[in-house]
């Protein structure tokens, strides 16, 4: 099977590369990885050229314009990368009967909902980044709605960390440099490991023999169990680093909770980014039941692992490699 991965140098792209490289040769996957140097996603001609050359059965778009604040002024670029390029990928997938995996964000919501967002909740992005990602979702849905060929999944996720710049790494760097830190305590979301995200989303589309399987096309929320505030995540990360033997200048009690209004940024963020993963868990459980010919009891739906364990493991790994 031919697989094409866009965004090989990002957190999620690197997680996919690490995952595919672990697989045995017998999996028989031919994976092409593209970064900015091979394909500038703001240039339609380059995207089309790479799609035509790869003849992929599975297209994974791990790339995105993710500079949330800069997107407020680089609007055309954000739309080109986050909306037009995914639309071209979707059109190619439809034309060639391929499977398309795309990733989106909690920022397509306005954050005003009480509780956890479900897939059918209305998109109402506050920022240009969120608007460009919402436009990408809509373009993909529209492209597939007009055809019976190909299949797609859009995985909405939040607060991603992996091999690259992210909130956890920033907090741990600051915890080495400063005596005190102020972190927002009234925005809620779910920290998501890029490694876990790559694995759980591949589980939906590849069977145990690494062959493509059928799944219900649509949007899925892909986040671990639990919820956090940025302050909660920062405190947890600092304690986890201390537990891993890292010397820091601060302890969790030196982190001061503040309100989002006390830390204004160019792009508005949703106050509530919590997303419900029931639909994805249910699809995975249905597939497992079908494969084993067993009954799927929706009352006994296993939850995804909680974010805390994954963050602890991530920080321990960074510490053991001397990366923090
Ligand atoms: N990070 C988060 O907290 C978060 C939260 C919610 C949803 N998401 C979504 O999750 C997905 C993966 O995010 P991530 O954290 O892995 O993002 P990331 O680390 O910022 O990686 C994005 C990749 O896209 C590439 N890219 C950007 N503009 C490009 C262009 N014009 N041409 C070619 N490549 C370009 C970047 O290339 P360079 O390396 O050359 O810059 C980068 O490697 C994205 O769809 C994102 O919207 C992320």
CSV table of C-alpha atoms and ligand atoms in Angstrom, one decimal:
chain,number,residue,atom,x,y,z
A,1,UNK,CA,0.0,0.0,0.0
A,2,UNK,CA,1.2,3.5,-0.8
A,3,UNK,CA,0.9,6.1,2.0
A,4,UNK,CA,1.6,9.8,1.6
A,5,UNK,CA,2.2,11.9,4.7
A,6,UNK,CA,2.2,15.7,4.5
A,7,UNK,CA,3.8,17.6,7.4
A,8,UNK,CA,6.7,15.2,8.2
A,9,UNK,CA,8.6,17.8,10.3
A,10,UNK,CA,5.7,18.7,12.7
A,11,UNK,CA,4.8,17.0,16.0
A,12,UNK,CA,2.2,14.7,14.5
A,13,UNK,CA,4.2,14.1,11.3
A,14,UNK,CA,7.2,12.9,13.3
A,15,UNK,CA,4.9,10.7,15.4
A,16,UNK,CA,3.6,9.0,12.2
A,17,UNK,CA,7.2,8.5,10.9
A,18,UNK,CA,8.3,6.9,14.2
A,19,UNK,CA,5.2,4.7,14.1
A,20,UNK,CA,5.6,3.5,10.5
A,21,UNK,CA,9.3,2.9,11.0
A,22,UNK,CA,8.6,0.5,13.8
A,23,UNK,CA,6.5,-1.7,11.6
A,24,UNK,CA,7.9,-5.0,10.1
A,25,UNK,CA,8.8,-5.0,6.4
A,26,UNK,CA,6.0,-7.6,6.0
A,27,UNK,CA,3.5,-4.8,6.6
A,28,UNK,CA,4.5,-3.8,3.0
A,29,UNK,CA,3.8,-0.1,3.4
A,30,UNK,CA,5.6,2.3,1.0
A,31,UNK,CA,5.4,5.6,2.8
A,32,UNK,CA,6.4,9.0,1.3
A,33,UNK,CA,7.0,11.8,3.8
A,34,UNK,CA,6.8,15.4,2.6
A,35,UNK,CA,7.8,18.5,4.5
A,36,UNK,CA,7.9,22.2,3.5
A,37,UNK,CA,11.1,21.6,1.4
A,38,UNK,CA,9.4,19.0,-0.8
A,39,UNK,CA,6.0,20.6,-1.0
A,40,UNK,CA,4.9,24.1,-0.1
A,41,UNK,CA,1.3,23.7,0.8
A,42,UNK,CA,0.4,27.3,-0.1
A,43,UNK,CA,1.3,26.5,-3.7
A,44,UNK,CA,-1.5,24.5,-5.4
A,45,UNK,CA,0.7,23.3,-8.2
A,46,UNK,CA,3.1,21.7,-5.8
A,47,UNK,CA,0.3,19.9,-3.9
A,48,UNK,CA,-1.2,18.6,-7.1
A,49,UNK,CA,2.2,17.4,-8.4
A,50,UNK,CA,3.0,15.5,-5.2
A,51,UNK,CA,-0.5,13.9,-5.0
A,52,UNK,CA,-0.3,12.8,-8.7
A,53,UNK,CA,3.3,11.4,-8.2
A,54,UNK,CA,2.6,9.4,-5.0
A,55,UNK,CA,-0.5,7.5,-6.2
A,56,UNK,CA,-1.4,7.0,-2.5
A,57,UNK,CA,-4.0,4.7,-1.2
A,58,UNK,CA,-3.9,6.5,2.1
A,59,UNK,CA,-3.2,10.3,2.4
A,60,UNK,CA,-2.4,11.6,5.9
A,61,UNK,CA,-2.4,15.4,6.3
A,62,UNK,CA,-0.4,16.0,9.5
A,63,UNK,CA,0.6,19.5,8.3
A,64,UNK,CA,-1.1,22.8,9.2
A,65,UNK,CA,-0.5,26.5,9.6
A,66,UNK,CA,-0.5,26.4,13.4
A,67,UNK,CA,0.8,29.9,14.3
A,68,UNK,CA,-2.4,30.9,16.0
A,69,UNK,CA,-1.6,34.5,16.7
A,70,UNK,CA,0.2,35.2,13.4
A,71,UNK,CA,-2.8,33.8,11.5
A,72,UNK,CA,-4.7,37.0,12.5
A,73,UNK,CA,-2.6,38.9,10.0
A,74,UNK,CA,-1.4,36.1,7.6
A,75,UNK,CA,-4.9,35.2,6.7
A,76,UNK,CA,-4.5,34.2,3.1
A,77,UNK,CA,-1.6,31.9,4.0
A,78,UNK,CA,-3.5,30.3,6.8
A,79,UNK,CA,-6.5,29.6,4.5
A,80,UNK,CA,-4.2,28.3,1.7
A,81,UNK,CA,-2.6,25.7,4.0
A,82,UNK,CA,-5.5,24.9,6.3
A,83,UNK,CA,-8.4,25.0,3.8
A,84,UNK,CA,-7.4,25.0,0.1
A,85,UNK,CA,-4.6,22.4,0.4
A,86,UNK,CA,-6.8,19.9,2.4
A,87,UNK,CA,-9.5,20.5,-0.2
A,88,UNK,CA,-7.1,19.5,-3.0
A,89,UNK,CA,-6.1,16.4,-1.0
A,90,UNK,CA,-9.8,15.5,-0.5
A,91,UNK,CA,-10.5,16.0,-4.3
A,92,UNK,CA,-7.6,13.7,-5.1
A,93,UNK,CA,-8.8,11.1,-2.6
A,94,UNK,CA,-12.3,11.1,-4.2
A,95,UNK,CA,-11.0,10.9,-7.7
A,96,UNK,CA,-8.7,8.0,-6.9
A,97,UNK,CA,-10.9,6.2,-4.4
A,98,UNK,CA,-8.3,6.7,-1.6
A,99,UNK,CA,-8.6,7.2,2.2
A,100,UNK,CA,-7.9,10.7,3.6
A,101,UNK,CA,-7.0,11.4,7.2
A,102,UNK,CA,-7.0,15.1,8.2
A,103,UNK,CA,-6.6,16.8,11.6
A,104,UNK,CA,-8.5,19.7,13.0
A,105,UNK,CA,-8.8,21.6,16.2
A,106,UNK,CA,-10.9,22.5,19.2
A,107,UNK,CA,-10.5,26.1,18.0
A,108,UNK,CA,-13.4,25.6,15.5
A,109,UNK,CA,-15.6,26.1,18.6
A,110,UNK,CA,-16.3,29.3,20.4
A,111,UNK,CA,-15.9,27.7,23.8
A,112,UNK,CA,-19.2,28.8,25.1
A,113,UNK,CA,-20.7,25.4,25.7
A,114,UNK,CA,-21.0,24.0,29.2
A,115,UNK,CA,-19.5,20.5,29.2
A,116,UNK,CA,-17.9,18.5,26.4
A,117,UNK,CA,-18.2,19.3,22.7
A,118,UNK,CA,-19.6,16.6,20.4
A,119,UNK,CA,-18.9,16.3,16.7
A,120,UNK,CA,-22.2,17.8,15.6
A,121,UNK,CA,-21.9,20.9,17.7
A,122,UNK,CA,-22.0,24.1,15.6
A,123,UNK,CA,-18.6,25.4,14.5
A,124,UNK,CA,-18.2,29.0,15.5
A,125,UNK,CA,-14.5,29.8,15.5
A,126,UNK,CA,-13.2,32.9,17.2
A,127,UNK,CA,-9.8,33.3,15.6
A,128,UNK,CA,-8.6,33.4,12.0
A,129,UNK,CA,-6.7,30.1,12.7
A,130,UNK,CA,-9.9,28.5,13.9
A,131,UNK,CA,-11.8,29.9,10.8
A,132,UNK,CA,-9.2,28.6,8.4
A,133,UNK,CA,-9.4,25.1,10.0
A,134,UNK,CA,-13.2,25.2,10.0
A,135,UNK,CA,-13.1,26.1,6.3
A,136,UNK,CA,-10.8,23.1,5.7
A,137,UNK,CA,-13.3,20.8,7.5
A,138,UNK,CA,-16.2,22.2,5.5
A,139,UNK,CA,-14.3,21.8,2.2
A,140,UNK,CA,-13.4,18.2,2.9
A,141,UNK,CA,-17.0,17.3,3.9
A,142,UNK,CA,-18.4,19.0,0.8
A,143,UNK,CA,-15.9,17.2,-1.5
A,144,UNK,CA,-16.8,13.8,-0.1
A,145,UNK,CA,-20.6,14.6,0.1
A,146,UNK,CA,-20.7,14.8,-3.7
A,147,UNK,CA,-19.2,11.4,-4.3
A,148,UNK,CA,-19.5,7.7,-3.2
A,149,UNK,CA,-15.8,7.1,-3.8
A,150,UNK,CA,-13.0,7.3,-1.2
A,151,UNK,CA,-13.4,7.7,2.6
A,152,UNK,CA,-12.2,10.3,5.0
A,153,UNK,CA,-11.8,11.1,8.7
A,154,UNK,CA,-11.2,14.5,10.2
A,155,UNK,CA,-9.8,14.1,13.7
A,156,UNK,CA,-10.4,17.1,16.0
A,157,UNK,CA,-7.8,17.3,18.7
A,158,UNK,CA,-6.4,19.8,21.3
A,159,UNK,CA,-3.3,20.9,23.2
A,160,UNK,CA,-0.9,18.6,21.2
A,161,UNK,CA,2.6,17.8,22.5
A,162,UNK,CA,5.2,15.6,20.9
A,163,UNK,CA,8.6,16.0,19.2
A,164,UNK,CA,8.6,19.8,18.7
A,165,UNK,CA,7.7,23.1,20.4
A,166,UNK,CA,4.7,22.9,22.7
A,167,UNK,CA,3.3,24.2,25.9
A,168,UNK,CA,4.8,21.5,28.2
A,169,UNK,CA,8.4,22.2,26.8
A,170,UNK,CA,7.9,25.9,27.2
A,171,UNK,CA,6.8,25.6,30.8
A,172,UNK,CA,9.7,23.3,31.7
A,173,UNK,CA,12.2,25.7,30.1
A,174,UNK,CA,10.7,28.6,32.0
A,175,UNK,CA,10.7,26.5,35.2
A,176,UNK,CA,14.4,26.2,34.9
A,177,UNK,CA,14.9,30.0,34.2
A,178,UNK,CA,12.4,31.7,36.6
A,179,UNK,CA,11.5,31.9,40.3
A,180,UNK,CA,7.8,32.1,39.6
A,181,UNK,CA,5.3,31.6,36.7
A,182,UNK,CA,1.8,32.9,36.0
A,183,UNK,CA,-0.5,30.5,34.0
A,184,UNK,CA,-4.1,30.7,32.8
A,185,UNK,CA,-6.5,28.9,35.0
A,186,UNK,CA,-9.9,29.5,33.4
A,187,UNK,CA,-9.4,27.9,29.9
A,188,UNK,CA,-10.2,24.1,29.8
A,189,UNK,CA,-9.0,21.5,27.3
A,190,UNK,CA,-7.4,18.1,27.0
A,191,UNK,CA,-3.6,17.6,26.5
A,192,UNK,CA,-3.0,15.2,23.7
A,193,UNK,CA,0.1,13.2,22.9
A,194,UNK,CA,1.0,13.3,19.2
A,195,UNK,CA,2.3,9.7,19.5
A,196,UNK,CA,-1.1,8.5,20.9
A,197,UNK,CA,-3.0,10.5,18.3
A,198,UNK,CA,-1.1,8.9,15.4
A,199,UNK,CA,-1.7,5.4,16.8
A,200,UNK,CA,-5.4,5.8,17.7
A,201,UNK,CA,-6.3,7.4,14.4
A,202,UNK,CA,-4.4,4.7,12.4
A,203,UNK,CA,-6.3,2.1,14.5
A,204,UNK,CA,-9.5,3.3,12.8
A,205,UNK,CA,-8.2,2.9,9.3
A,206,UNK,CA,-5.8,0.0,9.2
A,207,UNK,CA,-6.5,-3.6,10.3
A,208,UNK,CA,-4.0,-5.9,12.2
A,209,UNK,CA,-2.5,-6.9,8.8
A,210,UNK,CA,-1.9,-3.2,8.0
A,211,UNK,CA,-4.5,-3.2,5.3
A,212,UNK,CA,-7.0,-0.4,4.8
A,213,UNK,CA,-10.4,-1.1,6.4
A,214,UNK,CA,-13.8,0.6,6.0
A,215,UNK,CA,-14.9,3.0,8.6
A,216,UNK,CA,-17.8,5.6,8.8
A,217,UNK,CA,-16.5,8.7,7.1
A,218,UNK,CA,-16.8,11.9,9.1
A,219,UNK,CA,-15.5,14.0,12.0
A,220,UNK,CA,-14.2,12.4,15.1
A,221,UNK,CA,-12.9,13.9,18.4
A,222,UNK,CA,-9.6,12.4,19.3
A,223,UNK,CA,-8.5,13.3,22.8
A,224,UNK,CA,-7.5,11.3,25.8
A,225,UNK,CA,-9.7,11.0,28.9
A,226,UNK,CA,-10.0,13.8,31.4
A,227,UNK,CA,-9.7,17.6,31.3
A,228,UNK,CA,-7.3,20.2,32.4
A,229,UNK,CA,-6.6,23.9,32.6
A,230,UNK,CA,-3.3,25.4,31.4
A,231,UNK,CA,-2.5,26.0,35.0
A,232,UNK,CA,-3.3,22.4,35.9
A,233,UNK,CA,-1.2,21.1,33.1
A,234,UNK,CA,1.7,23.4,34.0
A,235,UNK,CA,1.6,22.3,37.7
A,236,UNK,CA,1.4,18.6,36.7
A,237,UNK,CA,4.3,19.0,34.2
A,238,UNK,CA,6.5,20.7,36.7
A,239,UNK,CA,5.8,18.0,39.4
A,240,UNK,CA,6.4,15.2,36.8
A,241,UNK,CA,9.8,16.7,35.8
A,242,UNK,CA,10.8,17.0,39.5
A,243,UNK,CA,9.7,13.3,39.9
A,244,UNK,CA,11.9,12.4,36.9
A,245,UNK,CA,14.9,14.0,38.7
A,246,UNK,CA,15.1,17.2,36.7
A,247,UNK,CA,16.4,20.2,38.6
A,248,UNK,CA,14.0,23.2,38.3
A,249,UNK,CA,14.1,26.6,40.0
A,250,UNK,CA,10.4,26.4,40.8
A,251,UNK,CA,8.0,23.9,42.5
A,252,UNK,CA,4.3,23.6,41.5
A,253,UNK,CA,3.3,26.0,44.3
A,254,UNK,CA,5.4,28.8,42.7
A,255,UNK,CA,3.0,28.7,39.8
A,256,UNK,CA,0.3,31.4,40.1
A,257,UNK,CA,-3.1,30.9,38.5
A,258,UNK,CA,-4.4,33.8,36.5
A,259,UNK,CA,-7.4,34.6,34.3
A,260,UNK,CA,-7.2,34.6,30.5
A,261,UNK,CA,-8.2,38.3,30.5
A,262,UNK,CA,-4.9,39.0,32.4
A,263,UNK,CA,-2.9,37.5,29.6
A,264,UNK,CA,-4.3,39.0,26.4
A,265,UNK,CA,-3.0,37.5,23.1
A,266,UNK,CA,-3.7,38.7,19.5
A,267,UNK,CA,-6.0,35.7,18.7
A,268,UNK,CA,-9.0,34.9,21.0
A,269,UNK,CA,-9.0,31.4,22.3
A,270,UNK,CA,-12.1,29.3,23.3
A,271,UNK,CA,-12.5,29.2,27.1
A,272,UNK,CA,-13.8,25.6,26.9
A,273,UNK,CA,-12.1,23.2,24.5
A,274,UNK,CA,-13.2,20.0,26.0
A,275,UNK,CA,-14.3,17.4,23.4
A,276,UNK,CA,-16.1,14.1,23.9
A,277,UNK,CA,-14.4,11.1,22.3
A,278,UNK,CA,-17.4,8.8,22.5
A,279,UNK,CA,-17.9,8.6,18.7
A,280,UNK,CA,-14.3,7.5,18.0
A,281,UNK,CA,-14.3,5.0,20.9
A,282,UNK,CA,-17.5,3.6,19.7
A,283,UNK,CA,-16.3,3.2,16.1
A,284,UNK,CA,-13.2,1.4,17.4
A,285,UNK,CA,-15.2,-0.8,19.6
A,286,UNK,CA,-17.6,-1.7,16.8
A,287,UNK,CA,-14.7,-2.6,14.6
A,288,UNK,CA,-13.2,-4.8,17.3
A,289,UNK,CA,-16.6,-6.5,17.9
A,290,UNK,CA,-17.0,-7.2,14.2
A,291,UNK,CA,-13.5,-8.6,13.9
A,292,UNK,CA,-14.0,-11.0,16.9
A,293,UNK,CA,-17.7,-11.6,16.1
A,294,UNK,CA,-18.7,-10.5,19.6
A,295,UNK,CA,-21.4,-8.3,21.0
A,296,UNK,CA,-20.6,-4.6,21.5
A,297,UNK,CA,-22.3,-3.3,24.7
A,298,UNK,CA,-22.5,0.5,24.4
A,299,UNK,CA,-22.9,0.7,28.2
A,300,UNK,CA,-19.4,-0.9,28.7
A,301,UNK,CA,-17.5,1.4,26.4
A,302,UNK,CA,-13.9,1.5,27.5
A,303,UNK,CA,-12.5,5.0,28.0
A,304,UNK,CA,-9.3,6.2,26.4
A,305,UNK,CA,-6.3,6.4,28.8
A,306,UNK,CA,-6.2,9.6,30.9
A,307,UNK,CA,-4.0,12.5,29.8
A,308,UNK,CA,-2.0,12.5,33.1
A,309,UNK,CA,-0.3,9.1,32.5
A,310,UNK,CA,0.7,10.1,29.0
A,311,UNK,CA,2.2,13.5,30.1
A,312,UNK,CA,4.1,11.8,32.9
A,313,UNK,CA,5.5,9.2,30.4
A,314,UNK,CA,6.4,11.9,27.9
A,315,UNK,CA,8.3,14.0,30.5
A,316,UNK,CA,10.1,10.9,31.8
A,317,UNK,CA,11.2,10.1,28.3
A,318,UNK,CA,12.4,13.6,27.7
A,319,UNK,CA,14.3,13.5,31.0
A,320,UNK,CA,15.9,10.1,30.2
A,321,UNK,CA,17.1,11.4,26.8
A,322,UNK,CA,18.5,14.6,28.4
A,323,UNK,CA,16.0,16.8,26.4
A,324,UNK,CA,14.9,18.8,29.4
B,1,LIG,N1,-0.4,21.8,18.3
B,1,LIG,C1,-1.6,21.9,18.9
B,1,LIG,O1,-1.7,22.2,20.1
B,1,LIG,C2,-2.8,21.5,18.1
B,1,LIG,C3,-4.1,21.6,18.8
B,1,LIG,C4,-5.2,21.3,18.1
B,1,LIG,C5,-5.1,20.8,16.8
B,1,LIG,N2,-3.9,20.7,16.2
B,1,LIG,C6,-3.9,20.1,14.8
B,1,LIG,O2,-3.1,18.9,14.8
B,1,LIG,C7,-2.4,18.8,13.6
B,1,LIG,C8,-1.0,18.6,13.9
B,1,LIG,O3,-0.4,19.7,14.6
B,1,LIG,P1,1.1,19.7,15.1
B,1,LIG,O4,1.1,20.1,16.5
B,1,LIG,O5,1.8,18.5,14.6
B,1,LIG,O6,1.6,21.0,14.2
B,1,LIG,P2,3.1,21.5,14.0
B,1,LIG,O7,4.0,20.8,14.9
B,1,LIG,O8,3.0,23.0,13.9
B,1,LIG,O9,3.4,21.0,12.5
B,1,LIG,C9,2.8,21.5,11.4
B,1,LIG,C10,3.6,21.2,10.2
B,1,LIG,O10,3.0,21.8,9.0
B,1,LIG,C11,4.0,22.4,8.2
B,1,LIG,N3,3.6,23.5,7.4
B,1,LIG,C12,3.1,24.7,7.8
B,1,LIG,N4,2.9,25.5,6.7
B,1,LIG,C13,3.4,24.8,5.6
B,1,LIG,C14,3.5,25.0,4.3
B,1,LIG,N5,3.1,26.2,3.7
B,1,LIG,N6,4.0,24.1,3.4
B,1,LIG,C15,4.4,22.9,3.9
B,1,LIG,N7,4.3,22.6,5.2
B,1,LIG,C16,3.8,23.5,6.1
B,1,LIG,C17,5.1,22.9,9.2
B,1,LIG,O11,6.3,22.9,8.5
B,1,LIG,P3,7.6,23.6,9.2
B,1,LIG,O12,8.1,22.5,10.1
B,1,LIG,O13,8.5,23.8,8.0
B,1,LIG,O14,7.2,24.9,9.8
B,1,LIG,C18,5.1,21.8,10.3
B,1,LIG,O15,6.0,20.8,10.1
B,1,LIG,C19,-2.7,20.1,12.8
B,1,LIG,O16,-3.8,19.8,11.9
B,1,LIG,C20,-3.2,21.1,13.9
B,1,LIG,O17,-4.1,22.1,13.3
B,1,LIG,C21,-2.8,21.0,16.8
